[in-house]
Amino acid sequence: MREILNPNLIQLAEMLPCPLYVVGGKVRDYLAGFGPSEDTDICAPMDAAVFAGYAERAGYVIARSFKNTGTLKLCREGEDYEFSSFRTDTYVRGTHRPEESFFTQDIMLDARRRDFKCNAVYYDIKADAFADPLGGLEDIKNRVMDTVAPAEKVFSEDGLRLMRLARMAAENGFTPSAECLEGAHRNAALIQDIAAERIWAELEKILAADAKHGIQYAQYVGLKILDETRVLDEILPELALGRGIEQRHDFHDHDVLEHSLRCVKYSAPEIRFAALLHDCAKPYCYVTNGNFHGHDKEGMRIAHEICLRLKAPSKLTSETVRLVGAHMFNVRGDARPSKIKRYIMENQDILDKVILLMQADFSACKDVLAPAPASVALTAFRAQMIADGLPLSLKDLAVKGGDLASAGFPPEHIGETLNHLLEDSTIQGFPNDKDVLLERAVRIYLPKALGQ
């Protein structure tokens, strides 16, 4: 492992009177045969302030210091490390931060404070050797995840570990042990003690888990672990309500919840959050009305509430809500051409993602990877519109805001008039010609704008 470490770090290790260890994800990923991990956590049986003195003499800058946990953030010429003194922690049940830390020289105690055995293998830089206090090497070899102490204790200490279990198992292709899953299940409610921002950060990583090490469908595996441990019920109760709600068997092989999870399984990375939430209103509609009618529109409200609760980014929230509301368009294939044109015009900025969502939704129904008829039809219709020279958005319109201003339109009416002209050309069939549309604007819309 020495060959993947920066020479500066090796030099620092050589300066210390005690071993300096690399621990955690970088060691696990190296032993598992993955590429180098971006983050490097280091630790030593040494007081943090004493270590800081050595690090500074080696050319590192101490960016941040956390006295209570003996943790330092240090950097040098693009190198970033987090150092921790060997310690053992005590927690208030479920909280993420230790209530109290006690420093130690014992590597076993330091290992026991961590989460999973696969993350508790240490690499001694100076000795060029691994230290394995808890049997993590065997877990990495067998691609399993087990806790460093009884699972009940590990998950009750820190509710965020419930999300980390699903995320790391998915990213690394590891299988949690039965005891691990049972312990997470028994403590699932403790995720409620974790800040929404931390839950969102882990969920976002789960949805992109296949990108970490190229493991196909890893994002689905992560979600299934959240489902099995019932952590999903705590963070997304609207979705969990769909567990066991059957759908028409001529269209669906899975219940509402499983369909949503499989929609994520088959979706492109850029739409996975929308794929997860696309049917979020089906359980509500079924419980309320006995059917799924209008779940797309009701889903916009529920998706927005979920996004606010999870504190998802505002841009993603807006896009997700729109995708949820748009995903059911023309599923029967009987929409009038004018309605399709209007739909494309109104959703042009997200249409590629709508098409991807329709495809994932179709594939999730019966695990069919063939092209989705709705996606194919919508793609073809848009291509024909473009071939016919129809403007799909205001940027394609031959008339611009400056043209209307020069024609005497008040500024507050320019945007509205451009939208009228876009509809006139795209839906009503008026040529997308500057002279034609400007003449129509002056004749039809200018008198209204001037109050005549």
PDB file of N, CA, C and O in Angstrom, residues 290-331:
ATOM      1  N   GLY A 290     -59.029   4.663  -3.250  1.00  0.00           N
ATOM      2  CA  GLY A 290     -59.160   3.284  -3.695  1.00  0.00           C
ATOM      3  C   GLY A 290     -58.601   3.035  -5.074  1.00  0.00           C
ATOM      4  O   GLY A 290     -58.789   1.948  -5.636  1.00  0.00           O
ATOM      5  N   ASN A 291     -57.919   4.025  -5.646  1.00  0.00           N
ATOM      6  CA  ASN A 291     -57.300   3.859  -6.964  1.00  0.00           C
ATOM      7  C   ASN A 291     -56.100   4.799  -7.066  1.00  0.00           C
ATOM      8  O   ASN A 291     -55.803   5.535  -6.124  1.00  0.00           O
ATOM      9  N   PHE A 292     -55.422   4.751  -8.209  1.00  0.00           N
ATOM     10  CA  PHE A 292     -54.218   5.558  -8.406  1.00  0.00           C
ATOM     11  C   PHE A 292     -54.462   6.786  -9.284  1.00  0.00           C
ATOM     12  O   PHE A 292     -53.506   7.469  -9.671  1.00  0.00           O
ATOM     13  N   HIS A 293     -55.699   7.085  -9.593  1.00  0.00           N
ATOM     14  CA  HIS A 293     -56.006   8.186 -10.508  1.00  0.00           C
ATOM     15  C   HIS A 293     -55.450   9.508  -9.968  1.00  0.00           C
ATOM     16  O   HIS A 293     -55.633   9.849  -8.802  1.00  0.00           O
ATOM     17  N   GLY A 294     -54.795  10.246 -10.841  1.00  0.00           N
ATOM     18  CA  GLY A 294     -54.271  11.561 -10.478  1.00  0.00           C
ATOM     19  C   GLY A 294     -53.024  11.528  -9.621  1.00  0.00           C
ATOM     20  O   GLY A 294     -52.633  12.559  -9.055  1.00  0.00           O
ATOM     21  N   HIS A 295     -52.360  10.356  -9.574  1.00  0.00           N
ATOM     22  CA  HIS A 295     -51.190  10.284  -8.696  1.00  0.00           C
ATOM     23  C   HIS A 295     -50.037  11.147  -9.193  1.00  0.00           C
ATOM     24  O   HIS A 295     -49.172  11.540  -8.399  1.00  0.00           O
ATOM     25  N   ASP A 296     -50.017  11.452 -10.488  1.00  0.00           N
ATOM     26  CA  ASP A 296     -48.955  12.304 -11.002  1.00  0.00           C
ATOM     27  C   ASP A 296     -49.085  13.732 -10.474  1.00  0.00           C
ATOM     28  O   ASP A 296     -48.100  14.333 -10.025  1.00  0.00           O
ATOM     29  N   LYS A 297     -50.293  14.264 -10.509  1.00  0.00           N
ATOM     30  CA  LYS A 297     -50.495  15.637 -10.035  1.00  0.00           C
ATOM     31  C   LYS A 297     -50.414  15.707  -8.512  1.00  0.00           C
ATOM     32  O   LYS A 297     -49.818  16.635  -7.953  1.00  0.00           O
ATOM     33  N   GLU A 298     -51.027  14.740  -7.832  1.00  0.00           N
ATOM     34  CA  GLU A 298     -50.926  14.706  -6.374  1.00  0.00           C
ATOM     35  C   GLU A 298     -49.474  14.489  -5.964  1.00  0.00           C
ATOM     36  O   GLU A 298     -49.012  14.989  -4.933  1.00  0.00           O
ATOM     37  N   GLY A 299     -48.740  13.762  -6.798  1.00  0.00           N
ATOM     38  CA  GLY A 299     -47.340  13.494  -6.514  1.00  0.00           C
ATOM     39  C   GLY A 299     -46.487  14.750  -6.513  1.00  0.00           C
ATOM     40  O   GLY A 299     -45.455  14.802  -5.821  1.00  0.00           O
ATOM     41  N   MET A 300     -46.876  15.759  -7.264  1.00  0.00           N
ATOM     42  CA  MET A 300     -46.116  17.008  -7.261  1.00  0.00           C
ATOM     43  C   MET A 300     -46.136  17.631  -5.866  1.00  0.00           C
ATOM     44  O   MET A 300     -45.096  18.107  -5.382  1.00  0.00           O
ATOM     45  N   ARG A 301     -47.287  17.597  -5.225  1.00  0.00           N
ATOM     46  CA  ARG A 301     -47.390  18.142  -3.869  1.00  0.00           C
ATOM     47  C   ARG A 301     -46.555  17.326  -2.878  1.00  0.00           C
ATOM     48  O   ARG A 301     -45.778  17.876  -2.090  1.00  0.00           O
ATOM     49  N   ILE A 302     -46.712  16.016  -2.945  1.00  0.00           N
ATOM     50  CA  ILE A 302     -46.013  15.156  -1.995  1.00  0.00           C
ATOM     51  C   ILE A 302     -44.505  15.194  -2.231  1.00  0.00           C
ATOM     52  O   ILE A 302     -43.712  15.236  -1.281  1.00  0.00           O
ATOM     53  N   ALA A 303     -44.088  15.183  -3.493  1.00  0.00           N
ATOM     54  CA  ALA A 303     -42.660  15.256  -3.800  1.00  0.00           C
ATOM     55  C   ALA A 303     -42.051  16.545  -3.269  1.00  0.00           C
ATOM     56  O   ALA A 303     -40.928  16.559  -2.750  1.00  0.00           O
ATOM     57  N   HIS A 304     -42.796  17.627  -3.384  1.00  0.00           N
ATOM     58  CA  HIS A 304     -42.304  18.910  -2.874  1.00  0.00           C
ATOM     59  C   HIS A 304     -42.143  18.850  -1.360  1.00  0.00           C
ATOM     60  O   HIS A 304     -41.139  19.339  -0.805  1.00  0.00           O
ATOM     61  N   GLU A 305     -43.103  18.244  -0.675  1.00  0.00           N
ATOM     62  CA  GLU A 305     -43.012  18.109   0.779  1.00  0.00           C
ATOM     63  C   GLU A 305     -41.803  17.258   1.172  1.00  0.00           C
ATOM     64  O   GLU A 305     -41.094  17.578   2.134  1.00  0.00           O
ATOM     65  N   ILE A 306     -41.560  16.182   0.427  1.00  0.00           N
ATOM     66  CA  ILE A 306     -40.403  15.317   0.714  1.00  0.00           C
ATOM     67  C   ILE A 306     -39.107  16.085   0.523  1.00  0.00           C
ATOM     68  O   ILE A 306     -38.187  16.006   1.350  1.00  0.00           O
ATOM     69  N   CYS A 307     -39.007  16.812  -0.574  1.00  0.00           N
ATOM     70  CA  CYS A 307     -37.791  17.577  -0.863  1.00  0.00           C
ATOM     71  C   CYS A 307     -37.509  18.606   0.224  1.00  0.00           C
ATOM     72  O   CYS A 307     -36.354  18.782   0.640  1.00  0.00           O
ATOM     73  N   LEU A 308     -38.555  19.272   0.693  1.00  0.00           N
ATOM     74  CA  LEU A 308     -38.370  20.259   1.758  1.00  0.00           C
ATOM     75  C   LEU A 308     -37.918  19.584   3.044  1.00  0.00           C
ATOM     76  O   LEU A 308     -37.038  20.097   3.750  1.00  0.00           O
ATOM     77  N   ARG A 309     -38.502  18.442   3.345  1.00  0.00           N
ATOM     78  CA  ARG A 309     -38.158  17.729   4.580  1.00  0.00           C
ATOM     79  C   ARG A 309     -36.706  17.250   4.548  1.00  0.00           C
ATOM     80  O   ARG A 309     -35.992  17.320   5.545  1.00  0.00           O
ATOM     81  N   LEU A 310     -36.268  16.762   3.398  1.00  0.00           N
ATOM     82  CA  LEU A 310     -34.892  16.277   3.254  1.00  0.00           C
ATOM     83  C   LEU A 310     -33.890  17.396   2.993  1.00  0.00           C
ATOM     84  O   LEU A 310     -32.690  17.157   2.972  1.00  0.00           O
ATOM     85  N   LYS A 311     -34.402  18.598   2.781  1.00  0.00           N
ATOM     86  CA  LYS A 311     -33.567  19.752   2.466  1.00  0.00           C
ATOM     87  C   LYS A 311     -32.748  19.515   1.206  1.00  0.00           C
ATOM     88  O   LYS A 311     -31.545  19.811   1.142  1.00  0.00           O
ATOM     89  N   ALA A 312     -33.408  18.967   0.197  1.00  0.00           N
ATOM     90  CA  ALA A 312     -32.781  18.773  -1.107  1.00  0.00           C
ATOM     91  C   ALA A 312     -32.512  20.141  -1.736  1.00  0.00           C
ATOM     92  O   ALA A 312     -33.208  21.116  -1.441  1.00  0.00           O
ATOM     93  N   PRO A 313     -31.513  20.241  -2.602  1.00  0.00           N
ATOM     94  CA  PRO A 313     -31.233  21.528  -3.264  1.00  0.00           C
ATOM     95  C   PRO A 313     -32.456  22.064  -3.992  1.00  0.00           C
ATOM     96  O   PRO A 313     -33.242  21.299  -4.561  1.00  0.00           O
ATOM     97  N   SER A 314     -32.614  23.379  -3.985  1.00  0.00           N
ATOM     98  CA  SER A 314     -33.826  23.996  -4.536  1.00  0.00           C
ATOM     99  C   SER A 314     -33.988  23.715  -6.025  1.00  0.00           C
ATOM    100  O   SER A 314     -35.109  23.470  -6.500  1.00  0.00           O
ATOM    101  N   LYS A 315     -32.893  23.748  -6.784  1.00  0.00           N
ATOM    102  CA  LYS A 315     -32.991  23.485  -8.224  1.00  0.00           C
ATOM    103  C   LYS A 315     -33.444  22.054  -8.479  1.00  0.00           C
ATOM    104  O   LYS A 315     -34.305  21.799  -9.335  1.00  0.00           O
ATOM    105  N   LEU A 316     -32.873  21.099  -7.738  1.00  0.00           N
ATOM    106  CA  LEU A 316     -33.277  19.706  -7.885  1.00  0.00           C
ATOM    107  C   LEU A 316     -34.722  19.513  -7.447  1.00  0.00           C
ATOM    108  O   LEU A 316     -35.469  18.748  -8.063  1.00  0.00           O
ATOM    109  N   THR A 317     -35.129  20.210  -6.408  1.00  0.00           N
ATOM    110  CA  THR A 317     -36.513  20.123  -5.939  1.00  0.00           C
ATOM    111  C   THR A 317     -37.476  20.544  -7.030  1.00  0.00           C
ATOM    112  O   THR A 317     -38.447  19.843  -7.331  1.00  0.00           O
ATOM    113  N   SER A 318     -37.222  21.705  -7.632  1.00  0.00           N
ATOM    114  CA  SER A 318     -38.093  22.203  -8.688  1.00  0.00           C
ATOM    115  C   SER A 318     -38.172  21.231  -9.856  1.00  0.00           C
ATOM    116  O   SER A 318     -39.259  20.929 -10.369  1.00  0.00           O
ATOM    117  N   GLU A 319     -37.035  20.717 -10.274  1.00  0.00           N
ATOM    118  CA  GLU A 319     -37.000  19.794 -11.405  1.00  0.00           C
ATOM    119  C   GLU A 319     -37.693  18.483 -11.069  1.00  0.00           C
ATOM    120  O   GLU A 319     -38.459  17.943 -11.889  1.00  0.00           O
ATOM    121  N   THR A 320     -37.466  17.975  -9.872  1.00  0.00           N
ATOM    122  CA  THR A 320     -38.081  16.705  -9.473  1.00  0.00           C
ATOM    123  C   THR A 320     -39.585  16.813  -9.433  1.00  0.00           C
ATOM    124  O   THR A 320     -40.299  15.914  -9.906  1.00  0.00           O
ATOM    125  N   VAL A 321     -40.095  17.887  -8.877  1.00  0.00           N
ATOM    126  CA  VAL A 321     -41.540  18.093  -8.815  1.00  0.00           C
ATOM    127  C   VAL A 321     -42.139  18.115 -10.218  1.00  0.00           C
ATOM    128  O   VAL A 321     -43.184  17.505 -10.483  1.00  0.00           O
ATOM    129  N   ARG A 322     -41.482  18.797 -11.133  1.00  0.00           N
ATOM    130  CA  ARG A 322     -41.974  18.849 -12.514  1.00  0.00           C
ATOM    131  C   ARG A 322     -41.937  17.475 -13.181  1.00  0.00           C
ATOM    132  O   ARG A 322     -42.877  17.090 -13.891  1.00  0.00           O
ATOM    133  N   LEU A 323     -40.859  16.729 -12.966  1.00  0.00           N
ATOM    134  CA  LEU A 323     -40.746  15.402 -13.572  1.00  0.00           C
ATOM    135  C   LEU A 323     -41.821  14.458 -13.037  1.00  0.00           C
ATOM    136  O   LEU A 323     -42.399  13.675 -13.791  1.00  0.00           O
ATOM    137  N   VAL A 324     -42.074  14.531 -11.750  1.00  0.00           N
ATOM    138  CA  VAL A 324     -43.131  13.692 -11.162  1.00  0.00           C
ATOM    139  C   VAL A 324     -44.476  14.020 -11.805  1.00  0.00           C
ATOM    140  O   VAL A 324     -45.262  13.125 -12.135  1.00  0.00           O
ATOM    141  N   GLY A 325     -44.734  15.301 -12.011  1.00  0.00           N
ATOM    142  CA  GLY A 325     -46.002  15.692 -12.614  1.00  0.00           C
ATOM    143  C   GLY A 325     -46.104  15.388 -14.096  1.00  0.00           C
ATOM    144  O   GLY A 325     -47.205  15.274 -14.640  1.00  0.00           O
ATOM    145  N   ALA A 326     -44.955  15.214 -14.762  1.00  0.00           N
ATOM    146  CA  ALA A 326     -44.953  15.055 -16.218  1.00  0.00           C
ATOM    147  C   ALA A 326     -44.850  13.619 -16.686  1.00  0.00           C
ATOM    148  O   ALA A 326     -45.047  13.334 -17.870  1.00  0.00           O
ATOM    149  N   HIS A 327     -44.566  12.677 -15.780  1.00  0.00           N
ATOM    150  CA  HIS A 327     -44.153  11.339 -16.229  1.00  0.00           C
ATOM    151  C   HIS A 327     -45.277  10.473 -16.790  1.00  0.00           C
ATOM    152  O   HIS A 327     -45.017   9.471 -17.447  1.00  0.00           O
ATOM    153  N   MET A 328     -46.531  10.875 -16.574  1.00  0.00           N
ATOM    154  CA  MET A 328     -47.646  10.036 -17.033  1.00  0.00           C
ATOM    155  C   MET A 328     -48.250  10.516 -18.350  1.00  0.00           C
ATOM    156  O   MET A 328     -49.248   9.966 -18.817  1.00  0.00           O
ATOM    157  N   PHE A 329     -47.642  11.517 -18.977  1.00  0.00           N
ATOM    158  CA  PHE A 329     -48.254  12.099 -20.172  1.00  0.00           C
ATOM    159  C   PHE A 329     -48.387  11.081 -21.300  1.00  0.00           C
ATOM    160  O   PHE A 329     -47.438  10.383 -21.652  1.00  0.00           O
ATOM    161  N   ASN A 330     -49.565  10.998 -21.866  1.00  0.00           N
ATOM    162  CA  ASN A 330     -49.867  10.216 -23.076  1.00  0.00           C
ATOM    163  C   ASN A 330     -49.454   8.742 -22.959  1.00  0.00           C
ATOM    164  O   ASN A 330     -49.001   8.131 -23.935  1.00  0.00           O
ATOM    165  N   VAL A 331     -49.653   8.165 -21.780  1.00  0.00           N
ATOM    166  CA  VAL A 331     -49.270   6.756 -21.607  1.00  0.00           C
ATOM    167  C   VAL A 331     -50.144   5.828 -22.452  1.00  0.00           C
ATOM    168  O   VAL A 331     -49.743   4.716 -22.811  1.00  0.00           O
TER     169      VAL A 331
END
